[in-house]
Coordinates of N, CA and C in Angstrom, one line a residue:
X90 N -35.0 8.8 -49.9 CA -36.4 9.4 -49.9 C -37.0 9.3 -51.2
X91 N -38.4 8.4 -51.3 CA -39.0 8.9 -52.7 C -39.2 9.9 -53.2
X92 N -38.8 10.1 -54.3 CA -39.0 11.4 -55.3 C -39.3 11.4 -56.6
X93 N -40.6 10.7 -56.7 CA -41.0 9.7 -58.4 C -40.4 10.9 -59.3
X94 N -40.7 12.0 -59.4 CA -40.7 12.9 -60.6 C -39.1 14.1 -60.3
X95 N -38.3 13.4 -58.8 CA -37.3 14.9 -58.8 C -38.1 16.5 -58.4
X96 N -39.3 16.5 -58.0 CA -39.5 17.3 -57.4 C -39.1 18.1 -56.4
X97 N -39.0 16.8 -55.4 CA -38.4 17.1 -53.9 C -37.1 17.9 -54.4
X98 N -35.8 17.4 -54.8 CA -34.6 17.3 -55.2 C -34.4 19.0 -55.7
X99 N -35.8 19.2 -56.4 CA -35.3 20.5 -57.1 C -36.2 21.8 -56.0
X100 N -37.0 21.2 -55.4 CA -37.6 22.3 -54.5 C -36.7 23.6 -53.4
X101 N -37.1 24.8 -53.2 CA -37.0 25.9 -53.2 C -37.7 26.3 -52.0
X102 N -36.9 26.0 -50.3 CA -37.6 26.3 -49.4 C -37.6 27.6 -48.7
X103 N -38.6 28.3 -48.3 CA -38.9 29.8 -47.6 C -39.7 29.4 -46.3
X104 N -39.0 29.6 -45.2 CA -39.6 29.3 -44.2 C -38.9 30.3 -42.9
X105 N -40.1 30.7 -41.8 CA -39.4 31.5 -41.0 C -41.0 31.9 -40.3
X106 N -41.6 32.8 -40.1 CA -41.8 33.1 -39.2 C -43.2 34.0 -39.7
X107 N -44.5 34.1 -39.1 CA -45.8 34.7 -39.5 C -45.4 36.5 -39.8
X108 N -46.2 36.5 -40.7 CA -46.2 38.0 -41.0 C -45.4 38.4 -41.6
X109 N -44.0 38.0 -42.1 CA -42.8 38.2 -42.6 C -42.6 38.5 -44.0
X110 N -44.0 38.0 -44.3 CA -44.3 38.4 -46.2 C -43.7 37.3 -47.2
X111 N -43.6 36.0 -46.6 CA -42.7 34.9 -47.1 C -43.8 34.7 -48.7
X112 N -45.3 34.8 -48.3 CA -46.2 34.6 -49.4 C -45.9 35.4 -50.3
X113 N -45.8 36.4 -50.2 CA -45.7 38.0 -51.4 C -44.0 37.8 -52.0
X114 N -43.4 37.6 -51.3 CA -42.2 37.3 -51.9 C -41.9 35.9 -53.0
X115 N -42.5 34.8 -52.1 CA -42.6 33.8 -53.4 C -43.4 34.0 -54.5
X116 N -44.6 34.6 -54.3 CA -45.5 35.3 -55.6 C -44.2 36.1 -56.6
X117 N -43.9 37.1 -56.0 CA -43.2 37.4 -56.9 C -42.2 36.9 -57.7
X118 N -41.4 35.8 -57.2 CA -40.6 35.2 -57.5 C -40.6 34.4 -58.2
X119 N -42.1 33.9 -58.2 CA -42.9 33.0 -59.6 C -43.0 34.0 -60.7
X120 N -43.5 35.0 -60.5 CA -43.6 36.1 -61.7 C -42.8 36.1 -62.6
X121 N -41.6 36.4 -61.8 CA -40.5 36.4 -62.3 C -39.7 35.5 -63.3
X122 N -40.1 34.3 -62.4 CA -39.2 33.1 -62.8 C -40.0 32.1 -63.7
X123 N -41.2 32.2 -63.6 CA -42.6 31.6 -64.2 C -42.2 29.9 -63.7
X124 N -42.3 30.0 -62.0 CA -42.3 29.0 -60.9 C -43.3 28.7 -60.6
X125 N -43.4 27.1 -60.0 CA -45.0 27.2 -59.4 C -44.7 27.5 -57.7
X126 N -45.8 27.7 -57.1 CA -45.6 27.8 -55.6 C -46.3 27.1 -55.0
X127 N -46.0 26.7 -53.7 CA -46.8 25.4 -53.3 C -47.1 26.1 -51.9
X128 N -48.0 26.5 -51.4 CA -48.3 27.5 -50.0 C -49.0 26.7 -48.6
X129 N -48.0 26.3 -48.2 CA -47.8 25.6 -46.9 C -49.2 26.0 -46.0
X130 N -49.6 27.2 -45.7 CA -50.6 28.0 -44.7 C -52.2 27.5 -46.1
X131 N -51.7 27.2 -47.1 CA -53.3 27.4 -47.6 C -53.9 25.9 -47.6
X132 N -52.8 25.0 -47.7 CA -52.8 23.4 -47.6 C -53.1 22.9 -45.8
X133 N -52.7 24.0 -44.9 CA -52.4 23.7 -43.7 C -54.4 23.9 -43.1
X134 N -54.7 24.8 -43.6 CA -56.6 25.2 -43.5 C -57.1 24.6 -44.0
X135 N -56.6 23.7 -44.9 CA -57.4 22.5 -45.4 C -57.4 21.3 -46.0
X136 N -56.6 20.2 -46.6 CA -56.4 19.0 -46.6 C -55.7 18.9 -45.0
X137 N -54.6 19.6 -44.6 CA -53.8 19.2 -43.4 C -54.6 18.9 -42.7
X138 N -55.6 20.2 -42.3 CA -56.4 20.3 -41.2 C -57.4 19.0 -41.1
X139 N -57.5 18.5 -42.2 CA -58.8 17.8 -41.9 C -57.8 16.3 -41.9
X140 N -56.6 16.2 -42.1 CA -55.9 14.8 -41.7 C -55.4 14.9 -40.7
X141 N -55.5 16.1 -39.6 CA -55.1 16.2 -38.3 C -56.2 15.8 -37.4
X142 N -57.4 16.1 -38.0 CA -58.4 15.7 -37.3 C -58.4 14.2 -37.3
X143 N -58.5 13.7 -38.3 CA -58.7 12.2 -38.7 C -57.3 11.6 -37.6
X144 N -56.3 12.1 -37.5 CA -55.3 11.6 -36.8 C -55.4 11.7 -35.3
X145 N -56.0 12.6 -34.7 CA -56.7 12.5 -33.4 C -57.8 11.6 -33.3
X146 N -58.9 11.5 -34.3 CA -59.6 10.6 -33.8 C -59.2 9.0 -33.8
X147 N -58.4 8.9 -34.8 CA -57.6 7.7 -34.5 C -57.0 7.3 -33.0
X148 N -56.7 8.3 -32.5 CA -56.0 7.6 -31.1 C -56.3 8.6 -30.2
X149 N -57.5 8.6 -30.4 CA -58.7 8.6 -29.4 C -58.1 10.3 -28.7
X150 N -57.7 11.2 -29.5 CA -57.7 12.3 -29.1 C -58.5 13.3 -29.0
X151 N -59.4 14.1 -28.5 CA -60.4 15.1 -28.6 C -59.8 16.4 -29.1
X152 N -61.3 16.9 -30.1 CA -60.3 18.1 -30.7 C -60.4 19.4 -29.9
X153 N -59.6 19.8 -29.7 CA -59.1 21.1 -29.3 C -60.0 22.1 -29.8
X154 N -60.8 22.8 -28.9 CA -61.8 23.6 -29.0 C -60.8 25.0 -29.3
X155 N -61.3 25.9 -30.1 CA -60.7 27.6 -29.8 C -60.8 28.0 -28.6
X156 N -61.8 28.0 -27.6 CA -61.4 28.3 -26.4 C -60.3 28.1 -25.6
X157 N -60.5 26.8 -25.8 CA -59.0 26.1 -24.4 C -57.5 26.6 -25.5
X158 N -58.0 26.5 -26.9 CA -56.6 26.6 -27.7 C -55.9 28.2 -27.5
X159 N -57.1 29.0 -28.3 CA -56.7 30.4 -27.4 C -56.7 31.0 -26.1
X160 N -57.7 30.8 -25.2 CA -57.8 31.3 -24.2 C -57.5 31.1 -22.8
X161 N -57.5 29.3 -22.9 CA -56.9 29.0 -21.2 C -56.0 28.6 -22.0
X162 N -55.0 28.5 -22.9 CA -53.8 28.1 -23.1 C -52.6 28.8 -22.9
X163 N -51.5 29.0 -22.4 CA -50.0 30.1 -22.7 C -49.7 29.9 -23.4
X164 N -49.2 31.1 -23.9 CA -48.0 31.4 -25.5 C -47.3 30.2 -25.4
X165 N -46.7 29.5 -24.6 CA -45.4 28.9 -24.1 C -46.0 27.2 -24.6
X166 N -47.3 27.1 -24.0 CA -48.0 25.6 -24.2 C -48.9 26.1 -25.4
X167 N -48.9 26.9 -26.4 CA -49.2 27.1 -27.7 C -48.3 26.4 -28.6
X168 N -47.1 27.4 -28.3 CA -46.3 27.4 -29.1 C -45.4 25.7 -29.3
X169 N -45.6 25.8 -27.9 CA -45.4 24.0 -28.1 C -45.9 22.8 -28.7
X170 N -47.2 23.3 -28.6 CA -48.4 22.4 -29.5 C -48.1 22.3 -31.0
X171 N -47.8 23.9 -31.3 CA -47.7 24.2 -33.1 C -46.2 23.2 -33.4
X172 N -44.9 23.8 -32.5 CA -43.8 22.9 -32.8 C -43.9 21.8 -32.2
X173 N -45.0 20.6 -32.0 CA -45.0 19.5 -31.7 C -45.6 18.8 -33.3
X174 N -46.4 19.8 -34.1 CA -47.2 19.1 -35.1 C -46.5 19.6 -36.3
X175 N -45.3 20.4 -36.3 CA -44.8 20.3 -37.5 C -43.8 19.3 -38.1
X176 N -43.8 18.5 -37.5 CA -43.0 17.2 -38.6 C -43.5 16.2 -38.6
X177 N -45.2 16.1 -38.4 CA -46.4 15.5 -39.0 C -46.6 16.3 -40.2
X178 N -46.6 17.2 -40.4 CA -47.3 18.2 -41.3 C -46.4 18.1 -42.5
X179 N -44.9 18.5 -41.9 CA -44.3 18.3 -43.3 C -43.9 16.9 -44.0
X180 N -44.4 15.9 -43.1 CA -44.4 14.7 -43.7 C -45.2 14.7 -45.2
X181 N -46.7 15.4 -44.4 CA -47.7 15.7 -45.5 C -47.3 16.6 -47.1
X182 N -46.5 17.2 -46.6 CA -46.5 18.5 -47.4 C -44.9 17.8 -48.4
X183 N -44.3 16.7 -47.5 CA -43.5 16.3 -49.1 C -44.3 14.8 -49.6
X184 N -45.2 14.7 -49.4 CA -46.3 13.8 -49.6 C -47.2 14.9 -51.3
X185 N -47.6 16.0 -50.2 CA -48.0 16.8 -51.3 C -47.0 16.9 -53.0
X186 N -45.9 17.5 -52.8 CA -44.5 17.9 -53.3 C -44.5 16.6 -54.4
X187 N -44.1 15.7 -53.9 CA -44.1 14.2 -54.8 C -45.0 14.3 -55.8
X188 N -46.5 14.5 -55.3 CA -47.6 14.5 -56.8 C -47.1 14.7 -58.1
X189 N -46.2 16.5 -57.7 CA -46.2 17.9 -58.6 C -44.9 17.1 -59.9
X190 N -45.3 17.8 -60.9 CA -44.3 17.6 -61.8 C -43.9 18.7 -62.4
X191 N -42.6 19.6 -62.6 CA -42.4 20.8 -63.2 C -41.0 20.8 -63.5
X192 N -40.8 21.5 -64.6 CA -39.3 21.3 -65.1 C -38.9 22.5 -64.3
X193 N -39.3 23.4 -63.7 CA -38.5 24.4 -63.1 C -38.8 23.7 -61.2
X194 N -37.9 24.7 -60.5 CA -37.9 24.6 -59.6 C -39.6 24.7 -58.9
X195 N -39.8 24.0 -57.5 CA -40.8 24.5 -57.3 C -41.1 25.2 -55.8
X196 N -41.0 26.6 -55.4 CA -41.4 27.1 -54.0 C -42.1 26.7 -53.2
X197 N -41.4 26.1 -52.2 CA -42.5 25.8 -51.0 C -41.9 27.0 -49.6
X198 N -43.2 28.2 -49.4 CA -43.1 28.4 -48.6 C -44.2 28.4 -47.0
X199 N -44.0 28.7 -46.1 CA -44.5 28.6 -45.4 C -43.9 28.3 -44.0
X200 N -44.8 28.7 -42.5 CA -43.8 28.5 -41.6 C -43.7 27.8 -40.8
X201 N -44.1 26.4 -41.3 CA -44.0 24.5 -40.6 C -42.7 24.5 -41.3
X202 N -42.2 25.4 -42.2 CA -40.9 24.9 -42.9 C -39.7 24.7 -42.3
X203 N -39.4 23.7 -41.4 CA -38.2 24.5 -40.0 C -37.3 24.0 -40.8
X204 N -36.5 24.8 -40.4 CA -35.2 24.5 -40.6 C -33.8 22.8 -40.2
X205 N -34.7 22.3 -39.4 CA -34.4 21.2 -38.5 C -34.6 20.0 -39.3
X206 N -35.8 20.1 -40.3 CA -36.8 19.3 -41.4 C -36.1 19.8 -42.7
X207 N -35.9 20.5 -42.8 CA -35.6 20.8 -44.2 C -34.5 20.3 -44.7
X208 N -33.4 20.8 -43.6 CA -32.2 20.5 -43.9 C -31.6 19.2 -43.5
X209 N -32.3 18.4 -43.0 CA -32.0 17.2 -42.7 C -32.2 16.3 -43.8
X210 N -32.6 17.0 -44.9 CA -32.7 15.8 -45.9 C -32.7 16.9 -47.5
X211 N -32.3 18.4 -47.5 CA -32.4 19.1 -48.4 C -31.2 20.2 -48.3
X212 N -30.5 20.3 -49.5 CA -29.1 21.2 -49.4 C -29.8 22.2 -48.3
X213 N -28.9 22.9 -47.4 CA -28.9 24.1 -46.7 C -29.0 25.4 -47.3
X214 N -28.4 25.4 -49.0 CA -28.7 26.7 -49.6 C -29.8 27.0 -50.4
X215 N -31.0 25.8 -50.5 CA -31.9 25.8 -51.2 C -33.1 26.4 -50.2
X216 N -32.3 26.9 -48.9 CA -33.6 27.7 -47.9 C -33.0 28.5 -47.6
X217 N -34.0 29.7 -47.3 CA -34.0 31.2 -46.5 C -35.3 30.7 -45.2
X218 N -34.9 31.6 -44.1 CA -36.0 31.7 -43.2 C -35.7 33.3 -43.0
X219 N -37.3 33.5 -43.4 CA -37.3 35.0 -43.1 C -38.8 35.4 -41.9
X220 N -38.1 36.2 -40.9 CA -38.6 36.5 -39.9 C -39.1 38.2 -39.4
X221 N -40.1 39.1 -39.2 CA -40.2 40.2 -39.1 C -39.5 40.6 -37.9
X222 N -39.2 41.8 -37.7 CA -38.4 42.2 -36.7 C -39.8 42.8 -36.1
X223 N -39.6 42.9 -34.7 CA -40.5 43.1 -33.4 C -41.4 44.4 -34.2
X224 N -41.0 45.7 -34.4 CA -41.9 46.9 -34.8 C -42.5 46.8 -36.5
X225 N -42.1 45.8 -37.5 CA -42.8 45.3 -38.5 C -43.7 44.3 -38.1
X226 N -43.6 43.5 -37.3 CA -44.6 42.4 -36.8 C -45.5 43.6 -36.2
X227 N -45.4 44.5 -35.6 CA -46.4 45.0 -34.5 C -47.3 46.4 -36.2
X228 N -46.3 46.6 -37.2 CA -47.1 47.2 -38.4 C -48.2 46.1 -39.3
X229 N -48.0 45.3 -39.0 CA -48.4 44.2 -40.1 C -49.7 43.9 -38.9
X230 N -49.5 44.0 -37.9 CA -50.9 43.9 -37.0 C -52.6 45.0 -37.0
X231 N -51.2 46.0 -36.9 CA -52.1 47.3 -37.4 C -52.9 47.3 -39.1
X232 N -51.9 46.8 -39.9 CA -52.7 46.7 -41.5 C -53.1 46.2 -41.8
X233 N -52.5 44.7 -41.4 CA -53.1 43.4 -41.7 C -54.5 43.1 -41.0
X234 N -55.5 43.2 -41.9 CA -57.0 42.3 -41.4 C -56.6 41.2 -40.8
X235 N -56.2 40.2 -40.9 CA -55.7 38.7 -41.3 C -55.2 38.5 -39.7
X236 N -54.2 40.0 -39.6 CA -52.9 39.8 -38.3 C -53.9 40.5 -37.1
X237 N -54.5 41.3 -37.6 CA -55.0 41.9 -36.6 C -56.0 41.5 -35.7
X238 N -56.8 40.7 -35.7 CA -57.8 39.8 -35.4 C -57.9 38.4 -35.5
X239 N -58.0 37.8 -34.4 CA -57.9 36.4 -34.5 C -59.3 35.6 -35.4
X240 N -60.2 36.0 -35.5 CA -61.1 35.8 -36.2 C -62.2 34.1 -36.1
X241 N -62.2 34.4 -34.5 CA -62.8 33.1 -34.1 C -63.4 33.5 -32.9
X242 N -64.9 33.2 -32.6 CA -65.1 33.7 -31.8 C -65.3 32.8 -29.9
X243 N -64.7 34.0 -29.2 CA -63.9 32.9 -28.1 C -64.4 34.4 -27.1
X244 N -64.3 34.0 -25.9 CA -64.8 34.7 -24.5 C -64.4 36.3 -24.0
X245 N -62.6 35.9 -24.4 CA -61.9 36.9 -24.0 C -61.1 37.5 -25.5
X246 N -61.8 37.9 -26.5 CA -61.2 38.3 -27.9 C -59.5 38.8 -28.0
X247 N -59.2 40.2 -26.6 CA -58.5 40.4 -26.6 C -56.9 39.9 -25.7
X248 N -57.4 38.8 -24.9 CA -56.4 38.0 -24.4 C -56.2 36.9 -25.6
X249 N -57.1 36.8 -26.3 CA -56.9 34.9 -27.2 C -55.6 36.3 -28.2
X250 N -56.0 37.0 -28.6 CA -55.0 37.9 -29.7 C -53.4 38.3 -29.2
X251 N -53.3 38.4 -27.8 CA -52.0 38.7 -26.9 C -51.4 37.7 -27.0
X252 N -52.6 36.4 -27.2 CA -51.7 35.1 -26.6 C -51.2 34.5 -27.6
X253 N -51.8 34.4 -29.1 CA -51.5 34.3 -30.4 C -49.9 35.3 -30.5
X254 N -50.1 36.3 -30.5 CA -49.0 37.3 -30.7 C -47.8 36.7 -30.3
X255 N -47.8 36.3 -29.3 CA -46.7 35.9 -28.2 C -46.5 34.4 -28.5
X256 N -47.3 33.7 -29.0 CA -46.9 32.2 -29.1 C -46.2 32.6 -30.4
X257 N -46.4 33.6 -31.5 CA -45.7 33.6 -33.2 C -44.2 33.8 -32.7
X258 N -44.4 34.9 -31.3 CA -42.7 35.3 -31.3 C -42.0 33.9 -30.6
X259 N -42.6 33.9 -30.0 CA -42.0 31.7 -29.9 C -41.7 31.2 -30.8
X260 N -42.6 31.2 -31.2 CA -42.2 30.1 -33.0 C -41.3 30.7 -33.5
X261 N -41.1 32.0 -34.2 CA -40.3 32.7 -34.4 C -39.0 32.4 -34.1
X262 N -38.5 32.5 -32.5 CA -37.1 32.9 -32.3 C -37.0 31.3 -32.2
X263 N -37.2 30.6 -32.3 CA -36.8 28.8 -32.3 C -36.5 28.7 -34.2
X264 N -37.4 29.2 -34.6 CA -36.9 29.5 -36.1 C -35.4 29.8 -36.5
X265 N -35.4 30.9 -35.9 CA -33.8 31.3 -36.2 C -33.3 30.6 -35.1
X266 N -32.9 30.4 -34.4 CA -32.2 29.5 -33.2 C -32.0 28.7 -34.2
X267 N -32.9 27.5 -34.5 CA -32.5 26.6 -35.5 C -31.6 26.7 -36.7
X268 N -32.1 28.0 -37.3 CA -31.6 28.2 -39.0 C -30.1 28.4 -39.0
X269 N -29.5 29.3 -37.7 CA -28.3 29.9 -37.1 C -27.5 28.7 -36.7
X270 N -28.3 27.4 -35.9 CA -27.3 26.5 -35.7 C -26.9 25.3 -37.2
X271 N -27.6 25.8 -38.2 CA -27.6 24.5 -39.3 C -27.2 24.8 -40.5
X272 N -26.9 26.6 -40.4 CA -26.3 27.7 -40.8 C -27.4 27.9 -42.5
X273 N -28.5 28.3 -41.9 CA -29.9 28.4 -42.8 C -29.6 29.9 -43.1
X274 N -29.7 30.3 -43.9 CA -29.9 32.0 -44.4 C -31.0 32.6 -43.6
X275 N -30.7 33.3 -42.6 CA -31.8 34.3 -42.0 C -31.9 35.8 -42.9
X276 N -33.3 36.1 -42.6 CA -33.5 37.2 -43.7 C -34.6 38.0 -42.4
X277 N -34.2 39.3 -41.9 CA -34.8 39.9 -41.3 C -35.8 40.8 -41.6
X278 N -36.8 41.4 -41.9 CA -37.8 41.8 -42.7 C -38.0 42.8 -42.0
X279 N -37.9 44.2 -41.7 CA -37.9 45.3 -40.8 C -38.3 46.5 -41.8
X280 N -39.3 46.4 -42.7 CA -40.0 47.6 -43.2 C -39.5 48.3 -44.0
X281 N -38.1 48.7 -44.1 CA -37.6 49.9 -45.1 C -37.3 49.1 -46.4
X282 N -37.2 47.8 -46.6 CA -36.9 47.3 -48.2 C -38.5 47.3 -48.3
X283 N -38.8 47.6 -49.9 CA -40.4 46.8 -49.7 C -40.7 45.2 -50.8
X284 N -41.5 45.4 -51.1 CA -41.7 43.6 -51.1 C -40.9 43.1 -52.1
X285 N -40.6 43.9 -53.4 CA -39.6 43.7 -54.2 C -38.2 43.3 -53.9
X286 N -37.8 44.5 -53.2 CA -36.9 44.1 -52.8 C -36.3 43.3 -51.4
X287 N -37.0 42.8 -51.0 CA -36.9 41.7 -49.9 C -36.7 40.6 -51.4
X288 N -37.9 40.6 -52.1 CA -37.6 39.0 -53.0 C -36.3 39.6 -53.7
X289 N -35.7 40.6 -53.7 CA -34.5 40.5 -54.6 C -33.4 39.9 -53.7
X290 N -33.6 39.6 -52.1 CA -32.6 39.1 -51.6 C -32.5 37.8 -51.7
X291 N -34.2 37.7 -51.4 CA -34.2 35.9 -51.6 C -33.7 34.9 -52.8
X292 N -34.0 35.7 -53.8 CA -33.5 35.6 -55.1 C -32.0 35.2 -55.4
X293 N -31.4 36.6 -54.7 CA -30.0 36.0 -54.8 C -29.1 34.9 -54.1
X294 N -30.0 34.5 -52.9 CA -29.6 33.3 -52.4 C -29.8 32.3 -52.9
X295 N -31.2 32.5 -53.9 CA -31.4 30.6 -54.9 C -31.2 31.0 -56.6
X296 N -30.1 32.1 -56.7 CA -30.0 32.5 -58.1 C -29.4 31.1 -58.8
X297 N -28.2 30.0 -57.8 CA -27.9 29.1 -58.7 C -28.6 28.1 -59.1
X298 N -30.0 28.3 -58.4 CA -30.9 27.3 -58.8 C -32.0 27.5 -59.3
X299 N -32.2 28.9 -60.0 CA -33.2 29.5 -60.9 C -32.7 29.3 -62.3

């Protein structure tokens, strides 16, 4: 695999599942470590997005309206769509990675990060996937602006948001399914540690490589 500068080689993967606080925890862990972080969801709304488009019109695909995406779509043929385009995406994202030059490690998190991708070409101990357990997913909905509203406007507001909900716990449990068979570090996120100490777990899993 190209790696002009050893970036790939030294990178620091967080991957698992929406809402789970994977962002707030790498933050901190830059703080700490004075790391850079590379954020999979902020690259995915915009260079990605706009080379996914370009890659549908290439072969002659139409784009996927929010309607049919959210609202005549199932959780089931959602969730399939998202795990059909993540090992396009991470193609991109060690495309991205390559550019970067840094003598420290560099955090890539985010939740195209599968486990299936990662570890197929990157030690097993240089990733955590961390996942919210069912009643912290359902708090993070309630606080979270972000989680709470799908924020596109579509016919049926409160079916496109059920059906969203229900495609993450899809993604989700294929997350860990994956991480459990490739023997990936699951990290369960259920409210009573708070964001400190969640990153103090994470931490201790990549302490040999801080």
């Amino acid at each position: 695999m190209t790696d002009p500068f050893g970036t790939l080689g030294r990178a620091l993967w967080i991957g698992g599942a929406q809402w789970a606080g994977k962002s707030t925890v790498a933050r901190l862990l830059a703080e700490r470590h004075v790391l850079t972080v590379y954020h999979y969801d902020y690259q995915g709304l915009r260079a990605h997005h706009e080379r996914e488009l370009l890659r549908r019109l290439r072969n002659g695909l139409a784009e996927v309206d929010d309607e049919q995406r959210w609202v005549r779509s199932t959780p089931e043929e959602m969730a399939a769509e998202v795990l059909d385009g993540f090992p396009g995406r991470f193609e991109w994202t060690l495309d991205d990675l390559r550019s970067l030059v840094s003598p420290r490690p560099i955090l890539v998190e985010g939740w195209g990060l599968r486990p299936e991708l990662v570890t197929a070409a990157f030690d097993v101990e240089r990733m955590v996937v961390m996942v919210p357990t069912e009643e912290f997913r359902e708090r993070q909905v309630r606080e979270l602006p972000r989680a709470a509203a799908l924020g596109v406007p579509v016919s049926d507001p409160g079916l496109a948001q059920r059906n969203r909900l229900a495609r993450d716990r899809l993604v989700a449990e294929d997350a860990v399914r994956r991480a459990r068979e490739r023997g990936v570090h699951v990290i369960e996120v259920d409210g009573t540690r708070d964001a400190e100490q969640v990153a103090d777990q994470v931490q201790a899993r990549f302490s040999r490589f801080l």
